[in-house]
PDB file of C-alpha atoms in Angstrom:
ATOM      1  CA  MET A1463     -32.228 -49.134 -43.519  1.00  0.00           C
ATOM      2  CA  VAL A1464     -33.573 -47.140 -46.400  1.00  0.00           C
ATOM      3  CA  LEU A1465     -31.159 -44.663 -47.887  1.00  0.00           C
ATOM      4  CA  ARG A1466     -32.685 -41.196 -47.729  1.00  0.00           C
ATOM      5  CA  ARG A1467     -34.149 -42.189 -44.428  1.00  0.00           C
ATOM      6  CA  SER A1468     -37.170 -39.877 -44.411  1.00  0.00           C
ATOM      7  CA  THR A1469     -39.152 -42.499 -46.355  1.00  0.00           C
ATOM      8  CA  ARG A1470     -39.328 -44.645 -43.206  1.00  0.00           C
ATOM      9  CA  LEU A1471     -40.434 -42.033 -40.684  1.00  0.00           C
ATOM     10  CA  LEU A1472     -43.650 -43.874 -39.857  1.00  0.00           C
ATOM     11  CA  VAL A1473     -43.755 -43.805 -36.074  1.00  0.00           C
ATOM     12  CA  THR A1474     -45.796 -41.217 -34.199  1.00  0.00           C
ATOM     13  CA  LEU A1475     -44.655 -39.145 -31.243  1.00  0.00           C
ATOM     14  CA  GLY A1476     -46.961 -41.180 -29.028  1.00  0.00           C
ATOM     15  CA  VAL A1477     -45.174 -44.407 -29.872  1.00  0.00           C
ATOM     16  CA  VAL A1478     -41.776 -42.874 -29.199  1.00  0.00           C
ATOM     17  CA  ALA A1479     -42.975 -41.496 -25.885  1.00  0.00           C
ATOM     18  CA  ALA A1480     -44.196 -44.967 -24.925  1.00  0.00           C
ATOM     19  CA  LEU A1481     -40.654 -46.284 -25.367  1.00  0.00           C
ATOM     20  CA  LEU A1482     -39.284 -44.005 -22.644  1.00  0.00           C
ATOM     21  CA  VAL A1483     -39.617 -44.239 -18.875  1.00  0.00           C
ATOM     22  CA  ALA A1484     -38.273 -42.040 -16.113  1.00  0.00           C
ATOM     23  CA  GLY A1485     -34.519 -41.698 -16.382  1.00  0.00           C
ATOM     24  CA  GLY A1486     -34.511 -42.222 -20.110  1.00  0.00           C
ATOM     25  CA  ILE A1487     -34.544 -46.032 -20.096  1.00  0.00           C
ATOM     26  CA  ALA A1488     -36.689 -47.892 -22.594  1.00  0.00           C
ATOM     27  CA  ALA A1489     -39.896 -49.628 -21.629  1.00  0.00           C
ATOM     28  CA  ALA A1490     -40.172 -51.695 -24.812  1.00  0.00           C
ATOM     29  CA  SER A1491     -38.429 -55.073 -24.692  1.00  0.00           C
ATOM     30  CA  LEU A1492     -36.840 -56.798 -27.641  1.00  0.00           C
ATOM     31  CA  LEU A1493     -38.733 -59.783 -28.954  1.00  0.00           C
ATOM     32  CA  SER A1494     -36.829 -62.975 -29.560  1.00  0.00           C
ATOM     33  CA  GLY A1495     -37.496 -64.655 -32.885  1.00  0.00           C
ATOM     34  CA  THR A1496     -35.496 -66.458 -35.496  1.00  0.00           C
ATOM     35  CA  HIS A1497     -31.743 -66.278 -35.120  1.00  0.00           C
ATOM     36  CA  GLU A1498     -30.275 -64.329 -38.008  1.00  0.00           C
ATOM     37  CA  VAL A1499     -26.632 -64.710 -38.997  1.00  0.00           C
ATOM     38  CA  PRO A1500     -24.991 -61.316 -39.516  1.00  0.00           C
ATOM     39  CA  ALA A1501     -23.011 -60.681 -42.666  1.00  0.00           C
ATOM     40  CA  ALA A1502     -19.281 -60.216 -42.349  1.00  0.00           C
ATOM     41  CA  HIS A1503     -18.131 -56.744 -41.426  1.00  0.00           C
ATOM     42  CA  PHE A1504     -16.204 -55.009 -44.177  1.00  0.00           C
ATOM     43  CA  ASP A1505     -14.353 -51.761 -43.746  1.00  0.00           C
ATOM     44  CA  GLU A1506     -10.806 -50.481 -43.368  1.00  0.00           C
ATOM     45  CA  PRO A1507      -8.997 -51.837 -40.306  1.00  0.00           C
ATOM     46  CA  ALA A1508     -10.256 -50.169 -37.141  1.00  0.00           C
ATOM     47  CA  ALA A1509      -6.659 -49.437 -36.166  1.00  0.00           C
ATOM     48  CA  ALA A1510      -6.161 -47.162 -39.181  1.00  0.00           C
ATOM     49  CA  ALA A1511      -5.378 -43.627 -38.000  1.00  0.00           C
ATOM     50  CA  PRO A1512      -8.492 -41.484 -38.616  1.00  0.00           C
ATOM     51  CA  HIS A1513      -6.519 -38.251 -38.419  1.00  0.00           C
ATOM     52  CA  ASP A1514      -4.802 -38.789 -41.757  1.00  0.00           C
ATOM     53  CA  THR A1515      -7.463 -40.289 -43.997  1.00  0.00           C
ATOM     54  CA  TRP A1516     -10.856 -39.631 -42.412  1.00  0.00           C
ATOM     55  CA  GLN A1517     -13.179 -36.808 -43.435  1.00  0.00           C
ATOM     56  CA  THR A1518     -14.105 -34.100 -40.956  1.00  0.00           C
ATOM     57  CA  VAL A1519     -17.770 -33.126 -40.693  1.00  0.00           C
ATOM     58  CA  THR A1520     -18.400 -29.731 -39.084  1.00  0.00           C
ATOM     59  CA  ASP A1521     -21.824 -28.613 -37.922  1.00  0.00           C
ATOM     60  CA  ALA A1522     -21.384 -24.878 -37.449  1.00  0.00           C
ATOM     61  CA  ALA A1523     -24.918 -24.389 -36.108  1.00  0.00           C
ATOM     62  CA  ALA A1524     -24.533 -27.088 -33.453  1.00  0.00           C
ATOM     63  CA  LYS A1525     -20.884 -26.135 -32.779  1.00  0.00           C
ATOM     64  CA  VAL A1526     -19.542 -29.679 -33.089  1.00  0.00           C
ATOM     65  CA  SER A1527     -17.352 -31.597 -35.495  1.00  0.00           C
ATOM     66  CA  TYR A1528     -16.476 -35.253 -35.900  1.00  0.00           C
ATOM     67  CA  ASP A1529     -14.636 -37.569 -38.290  1.00  0.00           C
ATOM     68  CA  VAL A1530     -16.010 -40.225 -40.633  1.00  0.00           C
ATOM     69  CA  PRO A1531     -14.110 -42.837 -42.663  1.00  0.00           C
ATOM     70  CA  PRO A1532     -12.965 -41.895 -46.192  1.00  0.00           C
ATOM     71  CA  ASP A1533     -15.427 -44.263 -47.897  1.00  0.00           C
ATOM     72  CA  TRP A1534     -18.476 -42.711 -46.226  1.00  0.00           C
ATOM     73  CA  GLU A1535     -20.447 -40.453 -48.580  1.00  0.00           C
ATOM     74  CA  LEU A1536     -21.479 -36.929 -47.596  1.00  0.00           C
ATOM     75  CA  ALA A1537     -24.996 -36.052 -48.741  1.00  0.00           C
ATOM     76  CA  ASP A1538     -25.856 -32.732 -50.354  1.00  0.00           C
ATOM     77  CA  THR A1539     -25.733 -29.881 -47.854  1.00  0.00           C
ATOM     78  CA  GLU A1540     -29.431 -29.088 -48.287  1.00  0.00           C
ATOM     79  CA  GLU A1541     -30.526 -32.621 -47.350  1.00  0.00           C
ATOM     80  CA  SER A1542     -31.959 -33.063 -43.870  1.00  0.00           C
ATOM     81  CA  LEU A1543     -33.928 -35.540 -41.799  1.00  0.00           C
ATOM     82  CA  THR A1544     -36.643 -34.595 -39.317  1.00  0.00           C
ATOM     83  CA  THR A1545     -37.215 -37.327 -36.767  1.00  0.00           C
ATOM     84  CA  SER A1546     -40.568 -38.308 -35.323  1.00  0.00           C
ATOM     85  CA  ASN A1547     -39.772 -36.425 -32.093  1.00  0.00           C
ATOM     86  CA  GLY A1548     -39.229 -33.217 -34.051  1.00  0.00           C
ATOM     87  CA  VAL A1549     -35.423 -32.945 -34.268  1.00  0.00           C
ATOM     88  CA  LYS A1550     -34.052 -31.732 -37.602  1.00  0.00           C
ATOM     89  CA  LEU A1551     -30.776 -33.446 -38.478  1.00  0.00           C
ATOM     90  CA  GLY A1552     -28.358 -32.335 -41.173  1.00  0.00           C
ATOM     91  CA  ASN A1553     -24.814 -33.143 -42.303  1.00  0.00           C
ATOM     92  CA  LEU A1554     -25.990 -36.583 -43.423  1.00  0.00           C
ATOM     93  CA  VAL A1555     -23.254 -39.077 -44.270  1.00  0.00           C
ATOM     94  CA  ASP A1556     -24.020 -42.564 -45.646  1.00  0.00           C
ATOM     95  CA  TRP A1557     -22.095 -45.819 -45.831  1.00  0.00           C
ATOM     96  CA  GLY A1558     -22.795 -49.159 -47.517  1.00  0.00           C
ATOM     97  CA  ARG A1559     -25.079 -48.202 -50.387  1.00  0.00           C
ATOM     98  CA  TYR A1560     -26.829 -51.071 -52.149  1.00  0.00           C
ATOM     99  CA  ALA A1561     -29.792 -51.561 -54.478  1.00  0.00           C
ATOM    100  CA  CYS A1562     -32.627 -54.006 -53.910  1.00  0.00           C
ATOM    101  CA  GLN A1563     -35.891 -54.417 -55.827  1.00  0.00           C
ATOM    102  CA  GLY A1564     -35.418 -51.081 -57.550  1.00  0.00           C
ATOM    103  CA  ALA A1565     -34.793 -49.028 -54.390  1.00  0.00           C
ATOM    104  CA  GLU A1566     -31.586 -47.656 -52.873  1.00  0.00           C
ATOM    105  CA  TYR A1567     -30.499 -48.510 -49.338  1.00  0.00           C
ATOM    106  CA  GLY A1568     -27.616 -47.949 -46.967  1.00  0.00           C
ATOM    107  CA  ARG A1569     -26.082 -49.857 -44.058  1.00  0.00           C
ATOM    108  CA  ALA A1570     -25.178 -46.891 -41.836  1.00  0.00           C
ATOM    109  CA  PHE A1571     -25.379 -43.124 -41.526  1.00  0.00           C
ATOM    110  CA  THR A1572     -24.365 -40.232 -39.316  1.00  0.00           C
ATOM    111  CA  ALA A1573     -26.092 -36.894 -38.781  1.00  0.00           C
ATOM    112  CA  SER A1574     -26.045 -33.964 -36.389  1.00  0.00           C
ATOM    113  CA  GLY A1575     -28.177 -31.043 -35.247  1.00  0.00           C
ATOM    114  CA  LEU A1576     -29.843 -29.415 -32.260  1.00  0.00           C
ATOM    115  CA  ALA A1577     -32.360 -31.157 -29.998  1.00  0.00           C
ATOM    116  CA  GLN A1578     -35.014 -29.434 -27.931  1.00  0.00           C
ATOM    117  CA  PRO A1579     -33.362 -26.891 -25.573  1.00  0.00           C
ATOM    118  CA  ASP A1580     -35.677 -27.492 -22.600  1.00  0.00           C
ATOM    119  CA  ARG A1581     -34.204 -30.899 -21.737  1.00  0.00           C
ATOM    120  CA  ARG A1582     -31.084 -32.125 -20.022  1.00  0.00           C
ATOM    121  CA  PRO A1583     -28.628 -33.723 -22.490  1.00  0.00           C
ATOM    122  CA  GLY A1584     -29.306 -37.218 -21.159  1.00  0.00           C
ATOM    123  CA  LYS A1585     -33.031 -36.939 -21.761  1.00  0.00           C
ATOM    124  CA  ALA A1586     -32.506 -35.310 -25.161  1.00  0.00           C
ATOM    125  CA  ALA A1587     -30.164 -38.131 -26.208  1.00  0.00           C
ATOM    126  CA  ALA A1588     -32.535 -40.871 -24.983  1.00  0.00           C
ATOM    127  CA  GLU A1589     -35.564 -39.372 -26.730  1.00  0.00           C
ATOM    128  CA  LEU A1590     -33.680 -38.902 -29.982  1.00  0.00           C
ATOM    129  CA  ALA A1591     -32.160 -42.402 -29.903  1.00  0.00           C
ATOM    130  CA  ALA A1592     -35.620 -43.907 -29.358  1.00  0.00           C
ATOM    131  CA  ALA A1593     -37.105 -41.854 -32.189  1.00  0.00           C
ATOM    132  CA  VAL A1594     -34.392 -42.617 -34.744  1.00  0.00           C
ATOM    133  CA  ALA A1595     -34.395 -46.331 -33.898  1.00  0.00           C
ATOM    134  CA  ALA A1596     -38.176 -46.576 -34.222  1.00  0.00           C
ATOM    135  CA  ASP A1597     -38.224 -44.416 -37.362  1.00  0.00           C
ATOM    136  CA  GLN A1598     -35.617 -46.479 -39.156  1.00  0.00           C
ATOM    137  CA  TYR A1599     -36.690 -50.011 -38.247  1.00  0.00           C
ATOM    138  CA  SER A1600     -40.496 -49.853 -38.161  1.00  0.00           C
ATOM    139  CA  ASP A1601     -42.516 -50.478 -41.292  1.00  0.00           C
ATOM    140  CA  GLY A1602     -46.018 -49.561 -42.424  1.00  0.00           C
ATOM    141  CA  HIS A1603     -47.556 -52.399 -40.407  1.00  0.00           C
ATOM    142  CA  ARG A1604     -45.532 -52.830 -37.220  1.00  0.00           C
ATOM    143  CA  THR A1605     -43.518 -50.695 -34.837  1.00  0.00           C
ATOM    144  CA  ALA A1606     -40.020 -51.876 -34.072  1.00  0.00           C
ATOM    145  CA  ALA A1607     -39.254 -52.980 -30.514  1.00  0.00           C
ATOM    146  CA  VAL A1608     -36.711 -50.504 -29.147  1.00  0.00           C
ATOM    147  CA  ASN A1609     -34.480 -50.889 -26.112  1.00  0.00           C
ATOM    148  CA  VAL A1610     -32.878 -47.609 -25.008  1.00  0.00           C
ATOM    149  CA  GLY A1611     -29.914 -47.860 -22.671  1.00  0.00           C
ATOM    150  CA  LYS A1612     -29.319 -45.637 -19.675  1.00  0.00           C
ATOM    151  CA  PRO A1613     -27.623 -42.328 -20.554  1.00  0.00           C
ATOM    152  CA  GLN A1614     -23.920 -42.381 -19.777  1.00  0.00           C
ATOM    153  CA  PRO A1615     -22.405 -39.029 -18.775  1.00  0.00           C
ATOM    154  CA  LEU A1616     -19.431 -37.666 -20.693  1.00  0.00           C
ATOM    155  CA  SER A1617     -17.497 -34.457 -21.190  1.00  0.00           C
ATOM    156  CA  VAL A1618     -16.128 -33.233 -24.527  1.00  0.00           C
ATOM    157  CA  ASP A1619     -13.847 -30.202 -24.566  1.00  0.00           C
ATOM    158  CA  GLY A1620     -15.459 -28.976 -21.372  1.00  0.00           C
ATOM    159  CA  ALA A1621     -19.048 -29.444 -22.617  1.00  0.00           C
ATOM    160  CA  GLN A1622     -21.094 -31.775 -20.412  1.00  0.00           C
ATOM    161  CA  GLY A1623     -23.460 -34.282 -21.939  1.00  0.00           C
ATOM    162  CA  ALA A1624     -24.453 -37.908 -22.304  1.00  0.00           C
ATOM    163  CA  VAL A1625     -24.265 -40.791 -24.758  1.00  0.00           C
ATOM    164  CA  VAL A1626     -27.155 -43.220 -25.269  1.00  0.00           C
ATOM    165  CA  GLN A1627     -27.446 -46.397 -27.350  1.00  0.00           C
ATOM    166  CA  ALA A1628     -30.744 -47.769 -28.631  1.00  0.00           C
ATOM    167  CA  ASP A1629     -31.213 -51.205 -30.182  1.00  0.00           C
ATOM    168  CA  ALA A1630     -34.139 -51.805 -32.525  1.00  0.00           C
ATOM    169  CA  THR A1631     -35.693 -55.043 -33.757  1.00  0.00           C
ATOM    170  CA  LEU A1632     -38.594 -55.585 -36.145  1.00  0.00           C
ATOM    171  CA  PRO A1633     -39.824 -59.139 -35.409  1.00  0.00           C
ATOM    172  CA  ASP A1634     -40.993 -61.301 -38.304  1.00  0.00           C
ATOM    173  CA  SER A1635     -40.136 -58.672 -40.884  1.00  0.00           C
ATOM    174  CA  THR A1636     -41.387 -59.453 -44.388  1.00  0.00           C
ATOM    175  CA  ASP A1637     -39.102 -56.876 -46.031  1.00  0.00           C
ATOM    176  CA  GLN A1638     -36.513 -58.830 -48.008  1.00  0.00           C
ATOM    177  CA  CYS A1639     -34.262 -55.826 -48.583  1.00  0.00           C
ATOM    178  CA  THR A1640     -33.785 -54.040 -45.264  1.00  0.00           C
ATOM    179  CA  GLY A1641     -32.094 -55.129 -42.086  1.00  0.00           C
ATOM    180  CA  SER A1642     -34.533 -55.920 -39.287  1.00  0.00           C
ATOM    181  CA  LYS A1643     -32.137 -55.042 -36.469  1.00  0.00           C
ATOM    182  CA  GLY A1644     -30.011 -51.982 -35.890  1.00  0.00           C
ATOM    183  CA  THR A1645     -28.194 -49.850 -33.360  1.00  0.00           C
ATOM    184  CA  VAL A1646     -28.453 -46.086 -32.889  1.00  0.00           C
ATOM    185  CA  THR A1647     -25.959 -44.140 -30.790  1.00  0.00           C
ATOM    186  CA  VAL A1648     -26.695 -40.530 -29.851  1.00  0.00           C
ATOM    187  CA  VAL A1649     -24.387 -38.063 -28.124  1.00  0.00           C
ATOM    188  CA  ALA A1650     -25.952 -34.897 -26.706  1.00  0.00           C
ATOM    189  CA  LEU A1651     -23.771 -32.048 -25.425  1.00  0.00           C
ATOM    190  CA  ALA A1652     -24.729 -28.809 -23.711  1.00  0.00           C
ATOM    191  CA  THR A1653     -22.878 -26.312 -25.912  1.00  0.00           C
ATOM    192  CA  GLN A1654     -23.288 -22.594 -26.514  1.00  0.00           C
ATOM    193  CA  ALA A1655     -25.670 -23.562 -29.331  1.00  0.00           C
ATOM    194  CA  GLY A1656     -27.946 -25.595 -27.040  1.00  0.00           C
ATOM    195  CA  ASN A1657     -28.390 -29.378 -26.969  1.00  0.00           C
ATOM    196  CA  SER A1658     -25.992 -30.344 -29.749  1.00  0.00           C
ATOM    197  CA  VAL A1659     -26.565 -33.916 -30.943  1.00  0.00           C
ATOM    198  CA  VAL A1660     -24.690 -36.385 -33.124  1.00  0.00           C
ATOM    199  CA  VAL A1661     -26.335 -39.602 -34.356  1.00  0.00           C
ATOM    200  CA  VAL A1662     -24.522 -42.749 -35.544  1.00  0.00           C
ATOM    201  CA  ALA A1663     -26.898 -45.457 -36.822  1.00  0.00           C
ATOM    202  CA  ALA A1664     -26.138 -48.817 -38.416  1.00  0.00           C
ATOM    203  CA  ASP A1665     -27.783 -52.099 -39.356  1.00  0.00           C
ATOM    204  CA  ALA A1666     -26.926 -55.046 -37.105  1.00  0.00           C
ATOM    205  CA  VAL A1667     -28.144 -57.700 -39.565  1.00  0.00           C
ATOM    206  CA  PRO A1668     -28.674 -57.535 -43.339  1.00  0.00           C
ATOM    207  CA  GLY A1669     -31.849 -58.223 -45.258  1.00  0.00           C
ATOM    208  CA  PRO A1670     -32.088 -61.741 -46.731  1.00  0.00           C
ATOM    209  CA  GLU A1671     -32.140 -60.668 -50.381  1.00  0.00           C
ATOM    210  CA  GLU A1672     -29.064 -58.418 -50.267  1.00  0.00           C
ATOM    211  CA  PRO A1673     -26.783 -59.570 -47.422  1.00  0.00           C
ATOM    212  CA  THR A1674     -24.194 -56.880 -48.108  1.00  0.00           C
ATOM    213  CA  PRO A1675     -21.472 -56.226 -45.510  1.00  0.00           C
ATOM    214  CA  LEU A1676     -22.183 -54.395 -42.273  1.00  0.00           C
ATOM    215  CA  ALA A1677     -20.243 -51.451 -40.877  1.00  0.00           C
ATOM    216  CA  ASP A1678     -17.402 -52.300 -38.500  1.00  0.00           C
ATOM    217  CA  PRO A1679     -18.554 -51.558 -34.908  1.00  0.00           C
ATOM    218  CA  ALA A1680     -15.043 -50.382 -34.008  1.00  0.00           C
ATOM    219  CA  ARG A1681     -15.246 -47.715 -36.678  1.00  0.00           C
ATOM    220  CA  LEU A1682     -18.686 -46.626 -35.528  1.00  0.00           C
ATOM    221  CA  ASP A1683     -17.244 -46.231 -32.050  1.00  0.00           C
ATOM    222  CA  ALA A1684     -14.313 -44.262 -33.471  1.00  0.00           C
ATOM    223  CA  ILE A1685     -16.742 -41.806 -35.085  1.00  0.00           C
ATOM    224  CA  VAL A1686     -18.389 -41.186 -31.717  1.00  0.00           C
ATOM    225  CA  LYS A1687     -15.033 -40.786 -29.965  1.00  0.00           C
ATOM    226  CA  SER A1688     -13.844 -38.260 -32.574  1.00  0.00           C
ATOM    227  CA  LEU A1689     -16.537 -35.757 -31.506  1.00  0.00           C
ATOM    228  CA  ARG A1690     -15.281 -32.326 -30.482  1.00  0.00           C
ATOM    229  CA  VAL A1691     -16.704 -28.875 -29.778  1.00  0.00           C
ATOM    230  CA  VAL A1692     -15.918 -26.023 -32.164  1.00  0.00           C
ATOM    231  CA  PRO A1693     -16.243 -22.252 -31.635  1.00  0.00           C
TER     232      PRO A1693
END
């Protein structure tokens, strides 16, 4: 995905809406094409204790905090990302920077913010997962195929919510630098701030020109599981 993700926000609200059906499950199916071989995952061992070495990200406005690995890079505090369904995300953290054809890219990122308050957390998470997946993996010519899983209920520090995973694929991509497949996980919690959301997104395959390592899925899962509610 492109580092400084706003450069790839090319999908309209209508396209994102078309990806969702009642219950928050995707209508778009993934297209099968050539079989790509993922690069090796490279990160610290998943068993490493996050409490000692990981960085804590606190979103005071959304009233949540979570931990990211020590080699993930926090963006400037003023940087933000507005998704195609209108959610403004801040607290951007990147991992896996690389350069290709004069541009800068990244393999994974996290972000957080507040989704629309007039939705249940499950719907808010599904809509945001669909939007981020389509935003990040579509290009100027084609819209990525996005499969949004069914929202799974969860409770964090007494706050009720849901977690949703979306998988995106851009078939027959001609971009030699970016990954054509990725996964986006969104947690939405009903907190005192509203629909608090945390996004964890990562490439699933590398681009052919720069097959740099991918983020360890176990560590991505650990980021999600570290989520907590703050006063």
